[in-house]
Amino acid sequence: QEGTHEHEGAHVQNDAHVHEGAHGQEGAHVHAHDHVQEGAHVHEHAHVQEAAQGHESTQEQKVAHGQEAAHGQEEASVVAKVIQDIDLSFWQQAHSGKQKLLVLLYQPDSCDKCKVTLDSVAQLVGQPEIPSDLEIVKSSNADLVSHLGVNQFPSLVYLRENSHVTYDGSFGVEDLLEWVQLATQQVTHALNDESFEHLTQASTGATTGDWLVVFYKDTCKNVLLALDTLGVRLHGRINVAKVNIPDSPSQVERFKISECPEIIFFRQGRMYRYTLPVLDVASLRSFVDGFYKNVQAQPVPIPKSNFDFLTENIADYIKIQLEGENRNAILAGLVGVVTSFLFLVICCFRSTGGDTRKEKKE
């Protein structure tokens, strides 16, 4: 019996140990599971925090960029407000003093685009590409607008020395900077009787490129603004030039200039007369870009020599005299000159013939 009791006690103890071991294992599993869950929650929480921080950082960057842009716009607006307003008198003084002006012509009350353009122009102030002696101004003065012939707003006009050009592009800051640098240079050549053929070589090979030449005088010089503006835009591709009609009689006669203004496009040894009814930048550009092919090409006349001019002047003088009061006297003089010339020819012929006969007799 005692043995039986001991055996049963051992079984009970073993069962207790097994039961405790099972409980221990279950506790360990539960504890491990709790740790895994806690770790997962911690990891997930960390990701959430990182994502939140990243989102906040992105939002902060966007806000910072927005603030910078707003600050830049505010600065441009402030500069735009302090840009000087000028009138016709100010322009005329600058023109007389050969001062550089970049003038934005605008209408503050009836032009929605003008404010945005004014802010863009204001951003040019202080840029290193802008010439140091160029003053940037604005104007809504009716007298100045009329004087410059402006009929659309906004318009940007660049005065340099004694001439000005009009901007013909978009009002982006980069485009404006590029154009100002080009427009600062004088690109329109002034030609006359002495320099025309030397520079253009129109009839001797055209090695200096294509030339768009305007023949003008004071009564039709408004076309020069369009020519200057086109010259800036096509700089390096086509040469533009002007010829003052009263100062260049030889070229006027050479090219049979009869209109004011008259425009001729010289290209590869041929010349094309501009026949379009409109004289603006767009029409001139269309002509040199290809519309000239619709016009009859003409050979370029060869420049006359000094002897040609002398004989023509003598012929013109005789013609004028024959049409005047001294017509009979001039005719008598001409008859005398011709008679004397014939007499000399006959005498020379007889003298030569006599000498020949003497040589034969000897």
GROMACS .gro file of C-alpha atoms in nm:
model
  362
    1GLN     CA    1   0.000   0.000   0.000
    2GLU     CA    2   0.277   0.232   0.089
    3GLY     CA    3   0.432   0.154  -0.245
    4THR     CA    4   0.104   0.221  -0.411
    5HIS     CA    5   0.072   0.556  -0.236
    6GLU     CA    6   0.425   0.652  -0.334
    7HIS     CA    7   0.356   0.557  -0.694
    8GLU     CA    8   0.039   0.763  -0.698
    9GLY     CA    9   0.221   1.058  -0.537
   10ALA     CA   10   0.486   1.042  -0.801
   11HIS     CA   11   0.218   1.047  -1.069
   12VAL     CA   12   0.054   1.344  -0.907
   13GLN     CA   13   0.385   1.528  -0.886
   14ASN     CA   14   0.463   1.447  -1.248
   15ASP     CA   15   0.122   1.571  -1.356
   16ALA     CA   16   0.175   1.886  -1.158
   17HIS     CA   17   0.513   1.943  -1.320
   18VAL     CA   18   0.371   1.880  -1.664
   19HIS     CA   19   0.080   2.110  -1.594
   20GLU     CA   20   0.316   2.378  -1.466
   21GLY     CA   21   0.542   2.331  -1.772
   22ALA     CA   22   0.248   2.367  -2.003
   23HIS     CA   23   0.139   2.676  -1.822
   24GLY     CA   24   0.497   2.807  -1.844
   25GLN     CA   25   0.514   2.744  -2.215
   26GLU     CA   26   0.177   2.907  -2.270
   27GLY     CA   27   0.293   3.204  -2.065
   28ALA     CA   28   0.612   3.224  -2.265
   29HIS     CA   29   0.416   3.213  -2.590
   30VAL     CA   30   0.177   3.476  -2.464
   31HIS     CA   31   0.466   3.693  -2.347
   32ALA     CA   32   0.647   3.652  -2.678
   33HIS     CA   33   0.329   3.734  -2.869
   34ASP     CA   34   0.280   4.040  -2.655
   35HIS     CA   35   0.637   4.151  -2.732
   36VAL     CA   36   0.585   4.100  -3.107
   37GLN     CA   37   0.261   4.295  -3.096
   38GLU     CA   38   0.425   4.571  -2.896
   39GLY     CA   39   0.720   4.578  -3.144
   40ALA     CA   40   0.484   4.590  -3.440
   41HIS     CA   41   0.287   4.869  -3.279
   42VAL     CA   42   0.608   5.059  -3.202
   43HIS     CA   43   0.741   5.010  -3.558
   44GLU     CA   44   0.408   5.110  -3.709
   45HIS     CA   45   0.391   5.412  -3.480
   46ALA     CA   46   0.744   5.510  -3.584
   47HIS     CA   47   0.646   5.489  -3.952
   48VAL     CA   48   0.341   5.700  -3.887
   49GLN     CA   49   0.551   5.956  -3.705
   50GLU     CA   50   0.810   5.961  -3.987
   51ALA     CA   51   0.538   5.999  -4.250
   52ALA     CA   52   0.379   6.276  -4.049
   53GLN     CA   53   0.714   6.449  -4.011
   54GLY     CA   54   0.785   6.408  -4.386
   55HIS     CA   55   0.445   6.551  -4.473
   56GLU     CA   56   0.501   6.839  -4.235
   57SER     CA   57   0.846   6.899  -4.389
   58THR     CA   58   0.698   6.901  -4.742
   59GLN     CA   59   0.427   7.138  -4.630
   60GLU     CA   60   0.689   7.362  -4.470
   61GLN     CA   61   0.894   7.361  -4.792
   62LYS     CA   62   0.588   7.449  -4.999
   63VAL     CA   63   0.503   7.726  -4.758
   64ALA     CA   64   0.863   7.848  -4.771
   65HIS     CA   65   0.863   7.848  -5.153
   66GLY     CA   66   0.529   8.022  -5.155
   67GLN     CA   67   0.657   8.280  -4.912
   68GLU     CA   68   0.970   8.335  -5.126
   69ALA     CA   69   0.760   8.377  -5.441
   70ALA     CA   70   0.523   8.608  -5.261
   71HIS     CA   71   0.819   8.800  -5.123
   72GLY     CA   72   0.966   8.831  -5.474
   73GLN     CA   73   0.634   8.954  -5.609
   74GLU     CA   74   0.603   9.197  -5.320
   75GLU     CA   75   0.953   9.328  -5.392
   76ALA     CA   76   0.872   9.366  -5.763
   77SER     CA   77   0.548   9.543  -5.676
   78VAL     CA   78   0.733   9.776  -5.442
   79VAL     CA   79   0.993   9.851  -5.710
   80ALA     CA   80   0.716   9.901  -5.966
   81LYS     CA   81   0.559  10.161  -5.741
   82VAL     CA   82   0.882  10.357  -5.711
   83ILE     CA   83   0.971  10.341  -6.084
   84GLN     CA   84   0.958  10.697  -6.205
   85ASP     CA   85   0.667  10.821  -6.415
   86ILE     CA   86   0.780  11.042  -6.704
   87ASP     CA   87   0.614  11.274  -6.955
   88LEU     CA   88   0.695  11.400  -7.305
   89SER     CA   89   0.927  11.671  -7.174
   90PHE     CA   90   1.140  11.416  -6.986
   91TRP     CA   91   1.163  11.201  -7.299
   92GLN     CA   92   1.271  11.495  -7.514
   93GLN     CA   93   1.541  11.594  -7.266
   94ALA     CA   94   1.673  11.238  -7.259
   95HIS     CA   95   1.665  11.225  -7.639
   96SER     CA   96   1.861  11.551  -7.667
   97GLY     CA   97   2.113  11.436  -7.406
   98LYS     CA   98   2.159  11.093  -7.568
   99GLN     CA   99   2.041  10.924  -7.249
  100LYS     CA  100   1.927  10.562  -7.242
  101LEU     CA  101   1.567  10.503  -7.133
  102LEU     CA  102   1.359  10.188  -7.113
  103VAL     CA  103   0.999  10.311  -7.101
  104LEU     CA  104   0.694  10.099  -7.029
  105LEU     CA  105   0.389  10.268  -7.177
  106TYR     CA  106   0.076  10.150  -7.001
  107GLN     CA  107  -0.278  10.238  -6.897
  108PRO     CA  108  -0.322  10.185  -6.523
  109ASP     CA  109  -0.703  10.178  -6.523
  110SER     CA  110  -0.807   9.998  -6.841
  111CYS     CA  111  -0.532   9.742  -6.903
  112ASP     CA  112  -0.537   9.418  -6.701
  113LYS     CA  113  -0.208   9.296  -6.849
  114CYS     CA  114  -0.027   9.620  -6.769
  115LYS     CA  115   0.013   9.552  -6.396
  116VAL     CA  116   0.170   9.209  -6.453
  117THR     CA  117   0.399   9.355  -6.719
  118LEU     CA  118   0.497   9.639  -6.488
  119ASP     CA  119   0.603   9.386  -6.224
  120SER     CA  120   0.811   9.198  -6.485
  121VAL     CA  121   0.982   9.518  -6.600
  122ALA     CA  122   1.045   9.612  -6.237
  123GLN     CA  123   1.242   9.288  -6.191
  124LEU     CA  124   1.494   9.415  -6.448
  125VAL     CA  125   1.610   9.683  -6.206
  126GLY     CA  126   1.952   9.592  -6.069
  127GLN     CA  127   2.006   9.295  -6.301
  128PRO     CA  128   2.374   9.263  -6.407
  129GLU     CA  129   2.274   9.230  -6.775
  130ILE     CA  130   2.117   9.576  -6.774
  131PRO     CA  131   2.354   9.860  -6.880
  132SER     CA  132   2.449  10.076  -6.585
  133ASP     CA  133   2.350  10.395  -6.769
  134LEU     CA  134   2.003  10.267  -6.863
  135GLU     CA  135   1.717  10.417  -6.663
  136ILE     CA  136   1.397  10.212  -6.637
  137VAL     CA  137   1.083  10.426  -6.625
  138LYS     CA  138   0.711  10.409  -6.698
  139SER     CA  139   0.455  10.644  -6.847
  140SER     CA  140   0.085  10.678  -6.915
  141ASN     CA  141   0.127  11.032  -7.049
  142ALA     CA  142  -0.103  11.087  -7.348
  143ASP     CA  143   0.135  11.333  -7.516
  144LEU     CA  144   0.425  11.089  -7.501
  145VAL     CA  145   0.208  10.803  -7.624
  146SER     CA  146   0.096  11.015  -7.920
  147HIS     CA  147   0.453  11.131  -7.991
  148LEU     CA  148   0.577  10.772  -8.010
  149GLY     CA  149   0.279  10.655  -8.214
  150VAL     CA  150   0.189  10.380  -7.968
  151ASN     CA  151  -0.158  10.231  -8.016
  152GLN     CA  152  -0.150   9.917  -7.800
  153PHE     CA  153  -0.073   9.857  -7.434
  154PRO     CA  154   0.148   9.761  -7.271
  155SER     CA  155   0.433   9.869  -7.501
  156LEU     CA  156   0.802   9.879  -7.417
  157VAL     CA  157   1.023  10.137  -7.591
  158TYR     CA  158   1.402  10.155  -7.566
  159LEU     CA  159   1.564  10.493  -7.633
  160ARG     CA  160   1.938  10.477  -7.704
  161GLU     CA  161   2.121  10.780  -7.831
  162ASN     CA  162   1.903  10.945  -8.098
  163SER     CA  163   1.682  10.651  -8.196
  164HIS     CA  164   1.443  10.413  -8.027
  165VAL     CA  165   1.311  10.063  -8.085
  166THR     CA  166   0.992   9.890  -7.974
  167TYR     CA  167   0.984   9.551  -7.802
  168ASP     CA  168   0.802   9.283  -8.000
  169GLY     CA  169   0.817   8.975  -7.778
  170SER     CA  170   0.663   8.823  -7.465
  171PHE     CA  171   0.706   8.999  -7.133
  172GLY     CA  172   0.892   8.724  -6.950
  173VAL     CA  173   1.192   8.848  -6.752
  174GLU     CA  174   1.444   8.629  -6.940
  175ASP     CA  175   1.309   8.738  -7.279
  176LEU     CA  176   1.325   9.102  -7.172
  177LEU     CA  177   1.685   9.071  -7.053
  178GLU     CA  178   1.796   8.909  -7.380
  179TRP     CA  179   1.623   9.174  -7.589
  180VAL     CA  180   1.765   9.468  -7.391
  181GLN     CA  181   2.119   9.339  -7.449
  182LEU     CA  182   2.057   9.314  -7.825
  183ALA     CA  183   1.874   9.646  -7.849
  184THR     CA  184   2.157   9.831  -7.675
  185GLN     CA  185   2.364   9.789  -7.993
  186GLN     CA  186   2.304  10.010  -8.296
  187VAL     CA  187   2.223   9.760  -8.572
  188THR     CA  188   2.089   9.988  -8.848
  189HIS     CA  189   2.359  10.103  -9.091
  190ALA     CA  190   2.346  10.453  -9.239
  191LEU     CA  191   2.454  10.432  -9.606
  192ASN     CA  192   2.526  10.700  -9.868
  193ASP     CA  193   2.681  10.733 -10.213
  194GLU     CA  194   3.031  10.664 -10.081
  195SER     CA  195   2.957  10.368  -9.855
  196PHE     CA  196   2.667  10.186 -10.020
  197GLU     CA  197   2.848   9.951 -10.256
  198HIS     CA  198   3.150   9.913 -10.029
  199LEU     CA  199   2.939   9.778  -9.740
  200THR     CA  200   2.660   9.596  -9.921
  201GLN     CA  201   2.855   9.465 -10.224
  202ALA     CA  202   2.511   9.438 -10.379
  203SER     CA  203   2.639   9.403 -10.737
  204THR     CA  204   2.981   9.251 -10.670
  205GLY     CA  205   2.913   8.919 -10.501
  206ALA     CA  206   2.702   9.007 -10.195
  207THR     CA  207   2.965   8.858  -9.964
  208THR     CA  208   2.844   9.067  -9.669
  209GLY     CA  209   2.504   8.894  -9.663
  210ASP     CA  210   2.147   9.000  -9.733
  211TRP     CA  211   2.044   9.363  -9.690
  212LEU     CA  212   1.707   9.525  -9.631
  213VAL     CA  213   1.748   9.892  -9.725
  214VAL     CA  214   1.501  10.176  -9.668
  215PHE     CA  215   1.528  10.491  -9.882
  216TYR     CA  216   1.369  10.778  -9.690
  217LYS     CA  217   1.357  11.149  -9.618
  218ASP     CA  218   1.215  11.358  -9.336
  219THR     CA  219   0.858  11.335  -9.465
  220CYS     CA  220   0.852  10.955  -9.439
  221LYS     CA  221   1.104  10.869  -9.169
  222ASN     CA  222   0.848  10.702  -8.940
  223VAL     CA  223   0.930  10.376  -9.115
  224LEU     CA  224   1.272  10.378  -8.947
  225LEU     CA  225   1.117  10.269  -8.615
  226ALA     CA  226   0.992   9.946  -8.772
  227LEU     CA  227   1.328   9.900  -8.946
  228ASP     CA  228   1.524   9.941  -8.620
  229THR     CA  229   1.292   9.704  -8.436
  230LEU     CA  230   1.327   9.442  -8.710
  231GLY     CA  231   1.704   9.489  -8.714
  232VAL     CA  232   1.728   9.402  -8.344
  233ARG     CA  233   1.515   9.091  -8.386
  234LEU     CA  234   1.706   8.967  -8.696
  235HIS     CA  235   2.052   9.072  -8.579
  236GLY     CA  236   2.318   8.839  -8.720
  237ARG     CA  237   2.086   8.705  -8.987
  238ILE     CA  238   1.996   9.002  -9.209
  239ASN     CA  239   2.157   9.345  -9.232
  240VAL     CA  240   1.929   9.648  -9.219
  241ALA     CA  241   2.023   9.992  -9.351
  242LYS     CA  242   1.880  10.334  -9.429
  243VAL     CA  243   1.965  10.576  -9.711
  244ASN     CA  244   1.874  10.943  -9.687
  245ILE     CA  245   1.733  11.034 -10.030
  246PRO     CA  246   1.852  11.400 -10.045
  247ASP     CA  247   2.204  11.302  -9.935
  248SER     CA  248   2.249  11.014 -10.182
  249PRO     CA  249   2.153  11.127 -10.534
  250SER     CA  250   2.371  10.866 -10.703
  251GLN     CA  251   2.195  10.577 -10.529
  252VAL     CA  252   1.856  10.735 -10.593
  253GLU     CA  253   1.935  10.750 -10.964
  254ARG     CA  254   2.096  10.406 -10.966
  255PHE     CA  255   1.795  10.229 -10.817
  256LYS     CA  256   1.532  10.458 -10.973
  257ILE     CA  257   1.387  10.562 -10.638
  258SER     CA  258   1.057  10.742 -10.692
  259GLU     CA  259   0.859  10.675 -10.372
  260CYS     CA  260   0.905  10.776 -10.009
  261PRO     CA  261   0.978  10.552  -9.841
  262GLU     CA  262   1.101  10.287 -10.083
  263ILE     CA  263   1.229   9.955  -9.956
  264ILE     CA  264   1.452   9.711 -10.145
  265PHE     CA  265   1.568   9.368 -10.032
  266PHE     CA  266   1.911   9.275 -10.175
  267ARG     CA  267   1.976   8.902 -10.177
  268GLN     CA  268   2.244   8.704 -10.362
  269GLY     CA  269   2.297   8.953 -10.642
  270ARG     CA  270   1.927   9.019 -10.702
  271MET     CA  271   1.697   9.290 -10.572
  272TYR     CA  272   1.332   9.272 -10.468
  273ARG     CA  273   1.116   9.582 -10.422
  274TYR     CA  274   0.882   9.585 -10.122
  275THR     CA  275   0.526   9.622 -10.247
  276LEU     CA  276   0.311   9.541  -9.943
  277PRO     CA  277   0.074   9.822  -9.839
  278VAL     CA  278   0.157   9.797  -9.467
  279LEU     CA  279   0.488   9.917  -9.324
  280ASP     CA  280   0.507   9.747  -8.984
  281VAL     CA  281   0.750   9.505  -8.824
  282ALA     CA  282   0.539   9.196  -8.892
  283SER     CA  283   0.499   9.278  -9.263
  284LEU     CA  284   0.868   9.357  -9.311
  285ARG     CA  285   0.966   9.034  -9.142
  286SER     CA  286   0.720   8.836  -9.351
  287PHE     CA  287   0.875   8.988  -9.663
  288VAL     CA  288   1.236   8.896  -9.582
  289ASP     CA  289   1.132   8.553  -9.447
  290GLY     CA  290   0.999   8.448  -9.786
  291PHE     CA  291   0.728   8.672  -9.926
  292TYR     CA  292   0.993   8.843 -10.144
  293LYS     CA  293   0.974   8.534 -10.368
  294ASN     CA  294   0.635   8.659 -10.486
  295VAL     CA  295   0.797   8.975 -10.624
  296GLN     CA  296   0.981   8.993 -10.956
  297ALA     CA  297   1.356   8.969 -10.905
  298GLN     CA  298   1.565   9.238 -11.072
  299PRO     CA  299   1.939   9.248 -11.144
  300VAL     CA  300   2.133   9.490 -10.927
  301PRO     CA  301   2.257   9.785 -11.139
  302ILE     CA  302   2.634   9.827 -11.153
  303PRO     CA  303   2.754  10.155 -10.999
  304LYS     CA  304   2.848  10.418 -11.257
  305SER     CA  305   3.204  10.542 -11.290
  306ASN     CA  306   3.311  10.907 -11.266
  307PHE     CA  307   3.343  10.920 -11.647
  308ASP     CA  308   2.984  10.799 -11.681
  309PHE     CA  309   2.865  11.076 -11.452
  310LEU     CA  310   3.072  11.335 -11.646
  311THR     CA  311   2.928  11.243 -11.985
  312GLU     CA  312   2.576  11.227 -11.844
  313ASN     CA  313   2.614  11.568 -11.683
  314ILE     CA  314   2.736  11.718 -12.012
  315ALA     CA  315   2.444  11.563 -12.200
  316ASP     CA  316   2.198  11.688 -11.937
  317TYR     CA  317   2.347  12.038 -11.955
  318ILE     CA  318   2.316  12.051 -12.333
  319LYS     CA  319   1.959  11.926 -12.314
  320ILE     CA  320   1.866  12.194 -12.063
  321GLN     CA  321   2.027  12.467 -12.273
  322LEU     CA  322   1.849  12.351 -12.587
  323GLU     CA  323   1.518  12.389 -12.406
  324GLY     CA  324   1.603  12.742 -12.288
  325GLU     CA  325   1.625  13.090 -12.442
  326ASN     CA  326   1.977  13.034 -12.579
  327ARG     CA  327   1.866  12.750 -12.800
  328ASN     CA  328   1.981  12.906 -13.131
  329ALA     CA  329   2.319  13.008 -12.992
  330ILE     CA  330   2.378  12.660 -12.852
  331LEU     CA  331   2.284  12.500 -13.184
  332ALA     CA  332   2.522  12.730 -13.371
  333GLY     CA  333   2.799  12.645 -13.126
  334LEU     CA  334   2.737  12.273 -13.162
  335VAL     CA  335   2.742  12.302 -13.542
  336GLY     CA  336   3.073  12.486 -13.517
  337VAL     CA  337   3.223  12.224 -13.286
  338VAL     CA  338   3.111  11.938 -13.509
  339THR     CA  339   3.240  12.116 -13.824
  340SER     CA  340   3.579  12.182 -13.663
  341PHE     CA  341   3.603  11.820 -13.551
  342LEU     CA  342   3.527  11.691 -13.902
  343PHE     CA  343   3.778  11.935 -14.055
  344LEU     CA  344   4.053  11.807 -13.824
  345VAL     CA  345   3.971  11.446 -13.910
  346ILE     CA  346   3.988  11.520 -14.286
  347CYS     CA  347   4.318  11.706 -14.250
  348CYS     CA  348   4.472  11.419 -14.056
  349PHE     CA  349   4.351  11.170 -14.318
  350ARG     CA  350   4.495  11.372 -14.607
  351SER     CA  351   4.825  11.418 -14.428
  352THR     CA  352   4.856  11.046 -14.367
  353GLY     CA  353   4.763  10.966 -14.729
  354GLY     CA  354   5.024  11.211 -14.870
  355ASP     CA  355   5.302  11.064 -14.662
  356THR     CA  356   5.210  10.716 -14.782
  357ARG     CA  357   5.228  10.814 -15.153
  358LYS     CA  358   5.572  10.977 -15.104
  359GLU     CA  359   5.705  10.661 -14.944
  360LYS     CA  360   5.583  10.454 -15.242
  361LYS     CA  361   5.755  10.686 -15.497
  362GLU     CA  362   6.085  10.665 -15.310
   0.00000   0.00000   0.00000
